[in-house]
Amino acid sequence: MNEIPKAYEPQSVEDKWYDFWQKQGCFTADPKSAKPAFSIVIPPPNVTGMLHMGHVLNNTIQDILSRKARMDGKEVLWLPGTDHAGIATQVQVEKALKKEERKTKYEIGREEFLKRVWAWKEKHGNIIINQLKKLGCSCDWSRERFTMDPEYSRCVQKVFVELYKKGLIYRGKRMVNWCPVSQTALSDEEVEMKPQKGFMYHFKVQVAEEPDTWLTIATTRPETIPGDTAVAVNPKDPRYAHLIGKHIVRPLPIQLPREQKLIPIIGDEHVDFEFGTGVLKVTPAHDKADFEIGQRHNLAIVDIMNPNGTMNELAGESLAGLDRFEARDVAVERLKELGVMVEEKPYENNVGFSQRADVPIEPRLSEQWFLKYPSVEPSKACVAEGRMKFHPDRWAKVYDHWLTNIQDWCISRQLWWGHRIPVWYRNSEVYCGLEAPTGEGWTQDSDVLDTWFSSWLWPFATMGWPENTETLKKFYPTTDLVTGPDIIFFWVARMIMAGYEFMGEPKFALPDAMPFQNVYFTGIIRDKQGRKMSKTLGNSPDPLVLIAQYGADALRFGTMRSAPLGQDVLFDEKDVELGRNFCNKLWNACRFRQMQGGETETEIKPDLLTSDDKWILLRLDQAIREVSDALTTYNFATAVQALYRFFWSEYCDWYVEASKAPFFGTDAALKANKLAVIDFVLSNTLRLFHPFLPFITEELWHGMGFSKELPGNQGGQTIMFASWPKPFNTEEKEYFGLDDVADKVAAAKYELVGLGRNLRRELKLDPAKKLNFILKPAGTLAASEIEVLKLLLNAESVEIVAMDWTPDKGTPSASNALGEIFLPLAGLIDLGAEKARLTKEQEKIQAEIVKVEQKLANPNFAQKVPAKVLDEHKQRLADWQAKLVQVKASLKAMG
RNA sequence: GCGCGGUUAGCUCAGUGGUAGAGCAUUACCUUGACACGGUAGGGGUCGGAGGUUCGAAACCUCCACCGCGCACCA
């Protein structure tokens, strides 16, 4: 490391070390290890996905946790993989097929289509994995899993069969959320309610038995009138109760004979007579609530729509074939023609949208598979009782609320890409099993399972379940899960249930079958205007571009620094720039050390330590404590900020600058000791930074020679396995003399430097001019301390004078605990400016004195306040008063 | 409707009872022998509002306002 570039160049460093780590097997987890286990399973990204900022946030955190655990001496398994993303992947392949061959999947058939999907997966599936590698993720790639792997698929089928046999999975004709674009059922969680502007239509219908009586019905969906099989009123509603049992004439379809359009008036408590007109049209085939009313009253179910959202012939010839929204307009026209439209007024209501396709879902009656959620009670209990911890813990309430109100999960999807339901039919026979039944005439259910029905098994299906493998024994339950709160229901809650249901069996001999001990919920990454990152907005930067531009470490650092615990992250490229600047600072600080020459110094001689040395060792000690604490509480931003402050504002700004005094001097022993301190500090610093900045720290670790003295498995081979820094214990502090006194001397020295620089600035002196300062120390001061002062003040000289020395009239000065500093510039400066400066200073001091005096003057204050606080205030008052005396003296001296 | 966050410097955010902080941006100056991806010094805040508790509140309590999110949902 003789010829170090002036600026850090990440591009030449990152790939080199990533290859090194992989070749050395540094990420590989050994289940036979005697070390305590630490494990994380990655939230599997979509196999066809691309890395976005959310992944960066999420995976950087997992990497930090993993790397920290390795340095803590744990056996680490970070298990990576991808999921097959049923709908998303199928849609992508369909699009490609359309574009390249102008064909639909139906034209090539299921089998051929699946071949295309696999080919697509082979081609694109590694993209996101390689992107994670670029980011520095230390996953055990030898264990990479995919939810469509044969072994994994086997787990999914097995789970289905078991739950079926337990009676928890059943098939039924139910109202489901139907996506007319994807043409599949969706679970409740995949439906997003959105306010929509539309109209509330009021139309009137004639009571068949009382031709003079008309009822007015309010609806937002007139196109569903042909599917109405009753109108309902509240039996307690005096306006209508007497009509129950009679019939109305449904206005649509127009062509239908009157007798076929007679539908009953029924009484149902569901009807709110405050709302609308108090008369509800009941469309059991197209509304969930109406379906339930229909069940209660044995109403006919008339499905008037096709799966793709167009109307069928039952809707009548004027609507048939039209899209549901066109049909609405036409239905309105028909009602107007009939003269039954009473009113249409603008109306906003909430409509369920398919999260994936972003179109309104259609409640639709169809044959689907459902799961009664298993192991709900233990899943609730483990979080409620705090055995599994959520960070931040407010998510526990959200989790509990959801689990308390869940409905059965619709797990079948009308897709081709996914795990096929292991059920076969022959006439009225149904067979559920891992293998196809023997005999002729069986056909397998054509549906596949919801992707989440496979990913809920992720924590154990990736580790060899259903066998009780070495990996499961060692690494299950996992230590941490890192994910976004947006999938708390989709994934987290379901994984917990699956854990209890399938890992709770006696053969696994687990005291608690929960899949993880901690769940850390990240924030959601937004742009700097607070908008969610999205492809359509184009506001999501490509992390790979950022890595190419600034380096992976910079991206990690910037992201972590701006990611407060449990809050959304407003991402700004400036943060990455800051990360790059920081890496450069770290680089150059090490470069400075190298330029001082010499081998790595390992022995610090306590009697040669200056106040600066002791001060920086204490600051390092503090930083180690803060960073360690922050990491155990998942406060990543706090950890980064503590490191930033320590390294930049303490080590570089003060210690490195102060160290230049001995380095430019002649005392070889002092220099060597200084190098030893620097090497100690840097070696600790690099280790503290390693989880955040894996690449640059590894480069510097070797470049600085810190690896040389260490055993291979403790930092000799890689910083990854170097031990995490420990704070000093009492004996060490005593040995190095790290006490309050040394700390205060250095702090006062730096404060005095600030005061001196301030004098120079206030007096508008040429910054380039070397000045002579005079110092009247309050106590004794070593020569080395004076040298540091001289250097930091950029002074020509610092002359020491005795206590009885008095300055010439008008000499600017400043003082603190260390002593009084003068700038003997009589005649050179503008006395008016100095006087103004001092007057301003005096006013500020007086204001502070008034504030403290007022507090102390309050009799209650002295009585009630703790002694420590009282002393603090008294001391503060004394300090300000001393300063006031000094300023007044200076002013007086000015004449 | 229920629940959860948030409101502190121009911006993004720390700060859970005792002298209001950081980074960015900004102003002035500096290319000095680690670093201009840098250094030095500065300006900038009645901590959303109103009450209350307290010797003392940015912090604790109550109410309100506004912003964001989740759940539920009446046709």
mmCIF file of N, CA and C in Angstrom, chain A residues 332-436:
data_model
loop_
_atom_site.group_PDB
_atom_site.id
_atom_site.type_symbol
_atom_site.label_atom_id
_atom_site.label_comp_id
_atom_site.label_asym_id
_atom_site.label_seq_id
_atom_site.Cartn_x
_atom_site.Cartn_y
_atom_site.Cartn_z
ATOM 1 N N VAL A 332 -78.136 2.595 -17.757
ATOM 2 C CA VAL A 332 -78.695 3.894 -17.373
ATOM 3 C C VAL A 332 -79.614 4.408 -18.480
ATOM 4 N N GLU A 333 -79.142 4.283 -19.723
ATOM 5 C CA GLU A 333 -79.968 4.698 -20.860
ATOM 6 C C GLU A 333 -81.308 3.965 -20.870
ATOM 7 N N ARG A 334 -81.249 2.648 -20.682
ATOM 8 C CA ARG A 334 -82.470 1.848 -20.707
ATOM 9 C C ARG A 334 -83.437 2.320 -19.628
ATOM 10 N N LEU A 335 -82.904 2.571 -18.435
ATOM 11 C CA LEU A 335 -83.768 2.993 -17.325
ATOM 12 C C LEU A 335 -84.425 4.330 -17.661
ATOM 13 N N LYS A 336 -83.663 5.181 -18.301
ATOM 14 C CA LYS A 336 -84.218 6.480 -18.688
ATOM 15 C C LYS A 336 -85.334 6.294 -19.718
ATOM 16 N N GLU A 337 -85.073 5.424 -20.703
ATOM 17 C CA GLU A 337 -86.093 5.148 -21.707
ATOM 18 C C GLU A 337 -87.380 4.638 -21.072
ATOM 19 N N LEU A 338 -87.217 3.834 -20.045
ATOM 20 C CA LEU A 338 -88.378 3.274 -19.364
ATOM 21 C C LEU A 338 -89.069 4.314 -18.483
ATOM 22 N N GLY A 339 -88.395 5.433 -18.289
ATOM 23 C CA GLY A 339 -88.966 6.478 -17.458
ATOM 24 C C GLY A 339 -88.947 6.146 -15.977
ATOM 25 N N VAL A 340 -88.057 5.253 -15.589
ATOM 26 C CA VAL A 340 -88.011 4.896 -14.166
ATOM 27 C C VAL A 340 -86.817 5.519 -13.453
ATOM 28 N N MET A 341 -85.957 6.193 -14.188
ATOM 29 C CA MET A 341 -84.806 6.831 -13.540
ATOM 30 C C MET A 341 -85.306 8.061 -12.791
ATOM 31 N N VAL A 342 -85.059 8.074 -11.496
ATOM 32 C CA VAL A 342 -85.543 9.172 -10.670
ATOM 33 C C VAL A 342 -84.466 10.238 -10.501
ATOM 34 N N GLU A 343 -83.271 9.789 -10.320
ATOM 35 C CA GLU A 343 -82.215 10.734 -9.969
ATOM 36 C C GLU A 343 -80.858 10.091 -10.209
ATOM 37 N N GLU A 344 -79.899 10.907 -10.635
ATOM 38 C CA GLU A 344 -78.511 10.408 -10.614
ATOM 39 C C GLU A 344 -77.629 11.521 -10.067
ATOM 40 N N LYS A 345 -76.957 11.216 -8.992
ATOM 41 C CA LYS A 345 -76.115 12.268 -8.421
ATOM 42 C C LYS A 345 -74.686 11.768 -8.228
ATOM 43 N N PRO A 346 -73.726 12.671 -8.397
ATOM 44 C CA PRO A 346 -72.317 12.286 -8.244
ATOM 45 C C PRO A 346 -72.089 11.671 -6.862
ATOM 46 N N TYR A 347 -71.291 10.669 -6.828
ATOM 47 C CA TYR A 347 -71.132 9.925 -5.595
ATOM 48 C C TYR A 347 -69.732 9.331 -5.549
ATOM 49 N N GLU A 348 -69.128 9.384 -4.348
ATOM 50 C CA GLU A 348 -67.811 8.765 -4.213
ATOM 51 C C GLU A 348 -67.911 7.586 -3.264
ATOM 52 N N ASN A 349 -67.477 6.445 -3.717
ATOM 53 C CA ASN A 349 -67.471 5.294 -2.818
ATOM 54 C C ASN A 349 -66.180 4.504 -2.993
ATOM 55 N N ASN A 350 -65.972 3.591 -2.052
ATOM 56 C CA ASN A 350 -64.757 2.787 -2.096
ATOM 57 C C ASN A 350 -64.958 1.539 -2.934
ATOM 58 N N VAL A 351 -64.050 1.313 -3.839
ATOM 59 C CA VAL A 351 -64.129 0.160 -4.725
ATOM 60 C C VAL A 351 -62.860 -0.664 -4.563
ATOM 61 N N GLY A 352 -63.043 -1.978 -4.499
ATOM 62 C CA GLY A 352 -61.889 -2.862 -4.369
ATOM 63 C C GLY A 352 -61.149 -3.005 -5.682
ATOM 64 N N PHE A 353 -59.843 -2.806 -5.643
ATOM 65 C CA PHE A 353 -59.021 -2.945 -6.843
ATOM 66 C C PHE A 353 -58.077 -4.128 -6.704
ATOM 67 N N SER A 354 -57.830 -4.769 -7.806
ATOM 68 C CA SER A 354 -56.797 -5.800 -7.829
ATOM 69 C C SER A 354 -55.447 -5.116 -7.687
ATOM 70 N N GLN A 355 -54.727 -5.505 -6.636
ATOM 71 C CA GLN A 355 -53.450 -4.866 -6.362
ATOM 72 C C GLN A 355 -52.478 -5.022 -7.538
ATOM 73 N N ARG A 356 -52.555 -6.168 -8.149
ATOM 74 C CA ARG A 356 -51.588 -6.473 -9.195
ATOM 75 C C ARG A 356 -51.956 -5.795 -10.519
ATOM 76 N N ALA A 357 -53.233 -5.935 -10.925
ATOM 77 C CA ALA A 357 -53.612 -5.444 -12.253
ATOM 78 C C ALA A 357 -54.177 -4.021 -12.212
ATOM 79 N N ASP A 358 -54.440 -3.511 -11.006
ATOM 80 C CA ASP A 358 -54.969 -2.167 -10.841
ATOM 81 C C ASP A 358 -56.273 -1.927 -11.595
ATOM 82 N N VAL A 359 -57.167 -2.888 -11.520
ATOM 83 C CA VAL A 359 -58.523 -2.709 -12.059
ATOM 84 C C VAL A 359 -59.494 -3.118 -10.948
ATOM 85 N N PRO A 360 -60.743 -2.593 -11.019
ATOM 86 C CA PRO A 360 -61.709 -2.993 -9.998
ATOM 87 C C PRO A 360 -61.932 -4.501 -10.019
ATOM 88 N N ILE A 361 -61.901 -5.101 -8.857
ATOM 89 C CA ILE A 361 -62.177 -6.535 -8.803
ATOM 90 C C ILE A 361 -63.684 -6.741 -8.907
ATOM 91 N N GLU A 362 -64.044 -7.929 -9.259
ATOM 92 C CA GLU A 362 -65.456 -8.264 -9.407
ATOM 93 C C GLU A 362 -65.763 -9.349 -8.383
ATOM 94 N N PRO A 363 -66.703 -9.094 -7.474
ATOM 95 C CA PRO A 363 -67.099 -10.197 -6.589
ATOM 96 C C PRO A 363 -67.709 -11.273 -7.470
ATOM 97 N N ARG A 364 -67.259 -12.476 -7.333
ATOM 98 C CA ARG A 364 -67.704 -13.498 -8.276
ATOM 99 C C ARG A 364 -67.844 -14.826 -7.561
ATOM 100 N N LEU A 365 -68.919 -15.484 -7.909
ATOM 101 C CA LEU A 365 -69.178 -16.774 -7.309
ATOM 102 C C LEU A 365 -68.408 -17.821 -8.078
ATOM 103 N N SER A 366 -67.516 -18.524 -7.410
ATOM 104 C CA SER A 366 -66.829 -19.589 -8.145
ATOM 105 C C SER A 366 -66.313 -20.645 -7.191
ATOM 106 N N GLU A 367 -65.946 -21.743 -7.780
ATOM 107 C CA GLU A 367 -65.452 -22.899 -7.048
ATOM 108 C C GLU A 367 -63.978 -22.661 -6.758
ATOM 109 N N GLN A 368 -63.636 -22.558 -5.479
ATOM 110 C CA GLN A 368 -62.239 -22.288 -5.122
ATOM 111 C C GLN A 368 -61.851 -23.131 -3.924
ATOM 112 N N TRP A 369 -60.520 -23.148 -3.703
ATOM 113 C CA TRP A 369 -60.002 -23.828 -2.516
ATOM 114 C C TRP A 369 -59.738 -22.803 -1.413
ATOM 115 N N PHE A 370 -60.117 -23.203 -0.208
ATOM 116 C CA PHE A 370 -59.947 -22.290 0.924
ATOM 117 C C PHE A 370 -59.207 -22.976 2.058
ATOM 118 N N LEU A 371 -58.521 -22.158 2.821
ATOM 119 C CA LEU A 371 -57.814 -22.677 4.005
ATOM 120 C C LEU A 371 -58.340 -21.974 5.247
ATOM 121 N N LYS A 372 -58.720 -22.789 6.213
ATOM 122 C CA LYS A 372 -58.965 -22.249 7.558
ATOM 123 C C LYS A 372 -57.610 -22.134 8.204
ATOM 124 N N TYR A 373 -57.218 -20.915 8.535
ATOM 125 C CA TYR A 373 -55.860 -20.710 9.042
ATOM 126 C C TYR A 373 -55.562 -21.609 10.248
ATOM 127 N N PRO A 374 -54.431 -22.291 10.208
ATOM 128 C CA PRO A 374 -54.072 -23.175 11.313
ATOM 129 C C PRO A 374 -53.238 -22.445 12.375
ATOM 130 N N SER A 375 -53.174 -23.020 13.544
ATOM 131 C CA SER A 375 -52.284 -22.545 14.629
ATOM 132 C C SER A 375 -52.407 -21.051 14.883
ATOM 133 N N VAL A 376 -53.621 -20.559 14.821
ATOM 134 C CA VAL A 376 -53.817 -19.126 15.025
ATOM 135 C C VAL A 376 -53.497 -18.722 16.465
ATOM 136 N N GLU A 377 -53.953 -19.525 17.397
ATOM 137 C CA GLU A 377 -53.773 -19.129 18.797
ATOM 138 C C GLU A 377 -52.310 -19.050 19.228
ATOM 139 N N PRO A 378 -51.513 -20.098 18.979
ATOM 140 C CA PRO A 378 -50.084 -19.956 19.344
ATOM 141 C C PRO A 378 -49.400 -18.814 18.596
ATOM 142 N N SER A 379 -49.869 -18.546 17.372
ATOM 143 C CA SER A 379 -49.256 -17.459 16.602
ATOM 144 C C SER A 379 -49.532 -16.107 17.249
ATOM 145 N N LYS A 380 -50.751 -15.959 17.742
ATOM 146 C CA LYS A 380 -51.065 -14.713 18.435
ATOM 147 C C LYS A 380 -50.289 -14.621 19.742
ATOM 148 N N ALA A 381 -50.262 -15.757 20.439
ATOM 149 C CA ALA A 381 -49.668 -15.757 21.779
ATOM 150 C C ALA A 381 -48.181 -15.422 21.757
ATOM 151 N N CYS A 382 -47.441 -15.940 20.779
ATOM 152 C CA CYS A 382 -45.984 -15.762 20.836
ATOM 153 C C CYS A 382 -45.612 -14.291 20.731
ATOM 154 N N VAL A 383 -46.403 -13.535 19.988
ATOM 155 C CA VAL A 383 -46.118 -12.104 19.863
ATOM 156 C C VAL A 383 -46.690 -11.351 21.068
ATOM 157 N N ALA A 384 -47.906 -11.717 21.424
ATOM 158 C CA ALA A 384 -48.549 -11.038 22.554
ATOM 159 C C ALA A 384 -47.739 -11.216 23.836
ATOM 160 N N GLU A 385 -47.130 -12.392 23.978
ATOM 161 C CA GLU A 385 -46.378 -12.655 25.204
ATOM 162 C C GLU A 385 -44.923 -12.226 25.092
ATOM 163 N N GLY A 386 -44.551 -11.722 23.946
ATOM 164 C CA GLY A 386 -43.205 -11.172 23.806
ATOM 165 C C GLY A 386 -42.111 -12.195 23.573
ATOM 166 N N ARG A 387 -42.492 -13.442 23.274
ATOM 167 C CA ARG A 387 -41.438 -14.416 22.954
ATOM 168 C C ARG A 387 -40.858 -14.091 21.587
ATOM 169 N N MET A 388 -41.723 -13.656 20.685
ATOM 170 C CA MET A 388 -41.249 -13.147 19.405
ATOM 171 C C MET A 388 -41.409 -11.639 19.463
ATOM 172 N N LYS A 389 -40.319 -10.929 19.140
ATOM 173 C CA LYS A 389 -40.382 -9.480 19.276
ATOM 174 C C LYS A 389 -40.479 -8.790 17.921
ATOM 175 N N PHE A 390 -41.363 -7.832 17.861
ATOM 176 C CA PHE A 390 -41.483 -7.000 16.663
ATOM 177 C C PHE A 390 -40.760 -5.687 16.941
ATOM 178 N N HIS A 391 -40.047 -5.202 15.937
ATOM 179 C CA HIS A 391 -39.340 -3.924 16.068
ATOM 180 C C HIS A 391 -39.719 -3.040 14.891
ATOM 181 N N PRO A 392 -40.339 -1.903 15.074
ATOM 182 C CA PRO A 392 -40.854 -1.359 16.321
ATOM 183 C C PRO A 392 -42.080 -2.154 16.779
ATOM 184 N N ASP A 393 -42.320 -2.188 18.060
ATOM 185 C CA ASP A 393 -43.305 -3.132 18.572
ATOM 186 C C ASP A 393 -44.752 -2.725 18.300
ATOM 187 N N ARG A 394 -44.951 -1.513 17.762
ATOM 188 C CA ARG A 394 -46.334 -1.149 17.476
ATOM 189 C C ARG A 394 -46.977 -2.061 16.437
ATOM 190 N N TRP A 395 -46.145 -2.728 15.633
ATOM 191 C CA TRP A 395 -46.706 -3.631 14.623
ATOM 192 C C TRP A 395 -47.379 -4.826 15.259
ATOM 193 N N ALA A 396 -47.032 -5.104 16.509
ATOM 194 C CA ALA A 396 -47.647 -6.237 17.199
ATOM 195 C C ALA A 396 -49.164 -6.057 17.269
ATOM 196 N N LYS A 397 -49.591 -4.839 17.458
ATOM 197 C CA LYS A 397 -51.013 -4.556 17.562
ATOM 198 C C LYS A 397 -51.719 -4.787 16.228
ATOM 199 N N VAL A 398 -51.060 -4.356 15.165
ATOM 200 C CA VAL A 398 -51.609 -4.544 13.826
ATOM 201 C C VAL A 398 -51.740 -6.038 13.519
ATOM 202 N N TYR A 399 -50.703 -6.751 13.872
ATOM 203 C CA TYR A 399 -50.649 -8.199 13.671
ATOM 204 C C TYR A 399 -51.781 -8.882 14.425
ATOM 205 N N ASP A 400 -51.928 -8.517 15.678
ATOM 206 C CA ASP A 400 -52.936 -9.141 16.519
ATOM 207 C C ASP A 400 -54.347 -8.856 15.989
ATOM 208 N N HIS A 401 -54.552 -7.644 15.580
ATOM 209 C CA HIS A 401 -55.858 -7.252 15.067
ATOM 210 C C HIS A 401 -56.227 -8.069 13.832
ATOM 211 N N TRP A 402 -55.258 -8.254 12.980
ATOM 212 C CA TRP A 402 -55.520 -9.017 11.754
ATOM 213 C C TRP A 402 -55.856 -10.474 12.092
ATOM 214 N N LEU A 403 -55.036 -11.045 12.975
ATOM 215 C CA LEU A 403 -55.257 -12.452 13.318
ATOM 216 C C LEU A 403 -56.587 -12.676 14.022
ATOM 217 N N THR A 404 -57.068 -11.649 14.690
ATOM 218 C CA THR A 404 -58.331 -11.780 15.406
ATOM 219 C C THR A 404 -59.519 -11.767 14.445
ATOM 220 N N ASN A 405 -59.330 -11.167 13.288
ATOM 221 C CA ASN A 405 -60.469 -10.984 12.384
ATOM 222 C C ASN A 405 -60.357 -11.713 11.047
ATOM 223 N N ILE A 406 -59.433 -12.678 10.963
ATOM 224 C CA ILE A 406 -59.220 -13.274 9.640
ATOM 225 C C ILE A 406 -60.361 -14.162 9.166
ATOM 226 N N GLN A 407 -60.517 -14.149 7.872
ATOM 227 C CA GLN A 407 -61.452 -15.040 7.184
ATOM 228 C C GLN A 407 -60.620 -16.128 6.509
ATOM 229 N N ASP A 408 -61.289 -17.169 6.082
ATOM 230 C CA ASP A 408 -60.566 -18.240 5.397
ATOM 231 C C ASP A 408 -59.847 -17.695 4.162
ATOM 232 N N TRP A 409 -58.732 -18.320 3.889
ATOM 233 C CA TRP A 409 -57.827 -17.841 2.841
ATOM 234 C C TRP A 409 -58.142 -18.570 1.528
ATOM 235 N N CYS A 410 -58.454 -17.784 0.502
ATOM 236 C CA CYS A 410 -58.667 -18.376 -0.820
ATOM 237 C C CYS A 410 -57.300 -18.636 -1.442
ATOM 238 N N ILE A 411 -56.952 -19.921 -1.571
ATOM 239 C CA ILE A 411 -55.573 -20.259 -1.960
ATOM 240 C C ILE A 411 -55.447 -20.723 -3.405
ATOM 241 N N SER A 412 -56.564 -20.890 -4.108
ATOM 242 C CA SER A 412 -56.443 -21.355 -5.498
ATOM 243 C C SER A 412 -56.379 -20.173 -6.452
ATOM 244 N N ARG A 413 -55.607 -20.355 -7.486
ATOM 245 C CA ARG A 413 -55.458 -19.308 -8.498
ATOM 246 C C ARG A 413 -55.640 -19.935 -9.873
ATOM 247 N N GLN A 414 -56.322 -19.206 -10.740
ATOM 248 C CA GLN A 414 -56.571 -19.743 -12.076
ATOM 249 C C GLN A 414 -55.423 -19.350 -12.998
ATOM 250 N N LEU A 415 -54.240 -19.811 -12.608
ATOM 251 C CA LEU A 415 -53.023 -19.516 -13.377
ATOM 252 C C LEU A 415 -52.396 -20.836 -13.798
ATOM 253 N N TRP A 416 -51.383 -20.712 -14.606
ATOM 254 C CA TRP A 416 -50.648 -21.919 -15.013
ATOM 255 C C TRP A 416 -49.313 -22.036 -14.291
ATOM 256 N N TRP A 417 -48.763 -20.863 -13.948
ATOM 257 C CA TRP A 417 -47.422 -20.861 -13.338
ATOM 258 C C TRP A 417 -47.565 -20.910 -11.815
ATOM 259 N N GLY A 418 -47.153 -22.021 -11.266
ATOM 260 C CA GLY A 418 -47.257 -22.156 -9.817
ATOM 261 C C GLY A 418 -47.361 -23.621 -9.434
ATOM 262 N N HIS A 419 -47.611 -23.852 -8.154
ATOM 263 C CA HIS A 419 -47.733 -25.239 -7.677
ATOM 264 C C HIS A 419 -49.147 -25.740 -7.960
ATOM 265 N N ARG A 420 -49.236 -26.770 -8.758
ATOM 266 C CA ARG A 420 -50.547 -27.300 -9.129
ATOM 267 C C ARG A 420 -51.178 -27.994 -7.920
ATOM 268 N N ILE A 421 -52.451 -27.777 -7.773
ATOM 269 C CA ILE A 421 -53.150 -28.341 -6.619
ATOM 270 C C ILE A 421 -53.148 -29.871 -6.702
ATOM 271 N N PRO A 422 -52.697 -30.539 -5.657
ATOM 272 C CA PRO A 422 -52.532 -32.001 -5.715
ATOM 273 C C PRO A 422 -53.845 -32.731 -5.457
ATOM 274 N N VAL A 423 -54.813 -32.424 -6.277
ATOM 275 C CA VAL A 423 -56.124 -33.045 -6.144
ATOM 276 C C VAL A 423 -56.563 -33.515 -7.527
ATOM 277 N N TRP A 424 -57.108 -34.732 -7.557
ATOM 278 C CA TRP A 424 -57.565 -35.307 -8.821
ATOM 279 C C TRP A 424 -59.050 -35.670 -8.717
ATOM 280 N N TYR A 425 -59.717 -35.570 -9.834
ATOM 281 C CA TYR A 425 -61.147 -35.882 -9.852
ATOM 282 C C TYR A 425 -61.436 -36.985 -10.854
ATOM 283 N N ARG A 426 -62.424 -37.823 -10.485
ATOM 284 C CA ARG A 426 -62.965 -38.801 -11.446
ATOM 285 C C ARG A 426 -64.438 -38.904 -11.121
ATOM 286 N N ASN A 427 -65.228 -38.348 -12.041
ATOM 287 C CA ASN A 427 -66.671 -38.247 -11.787
ATOM 288 C C ASN A 427 -66.895 -37.572 -10.440
ATOM 289 N N SER A 428 -67.518 -38.259 -9.499
ATOM 290 C CA SER A 428 -67.773 -37.609 -8.217
ATOM 291 C C SER A 428 -66.669 -37.905 -7.207
ATOM 292 N N GLU A 429 -65.661 -38.665 -7.620
ATOM 293 C CA GLU A 429 -64.571 -38.992 -6.702
ATOM 294 C C GLU A 429 -63.566 -37.851 -6.636
ATOM 295 N N VAL A 430 -63.016 -37.637 -5.457
ATOM 296 C CA VAL A 430 -61.969 -36.631 -5.268
ATOM 297 C C VAL A 430 -60.803 -37.304 -4.569
ATOM 298 N N TYR A 431 -59.604 -37.101 -5.107
ATOM 299 C CA TYR A 431 -58.433 -37.691 -4.469
ATOM 300 C C TYR A 431 -57.408 -36.603 -4.191
ATOM 301 N N CYS A 432 -56.895 -36.579 -2.972
ATOM 302 C CA CYS A 432 -55.845 -35.616 -2.634
ATOM 303 C C CYS A 432 -54.634 -36.372 -2.151
ATOM 304 N N GLY A 433 -53.501 -36.184 -2.789
ATOM 305 C CA GLY A 433 -52.303 -36.914 -2.382
ATOM 306 C C GLY A 433 -51.081 -36.379 -3.082
ATOM 307 N N LEU A 434 -49.917 -36.857 -2.617
ATOM 308 C CA LEU A 434 -48.665 -36.368 -3.196
ATOM 309 C C LEU A 434 -48.457 -36.894 -4.605
ATOM 310 N N GLU A 435 -48.974 -38.124 -4.856
ATOM 311 C CA GLU A 435 -48.820 -38.711 -6.181
ATOM 312 C C GLU A 435 -50.194 -38.816 -6.828
ATOM 313 N N ALA A 436 -50.184 -38.842 -8.153
ATOM 314 C CA ALA A 436 -51.454 -39.023 -8.863
ATOM 315 C C ALA A 436 -52.042 -40.375 -8.500
#
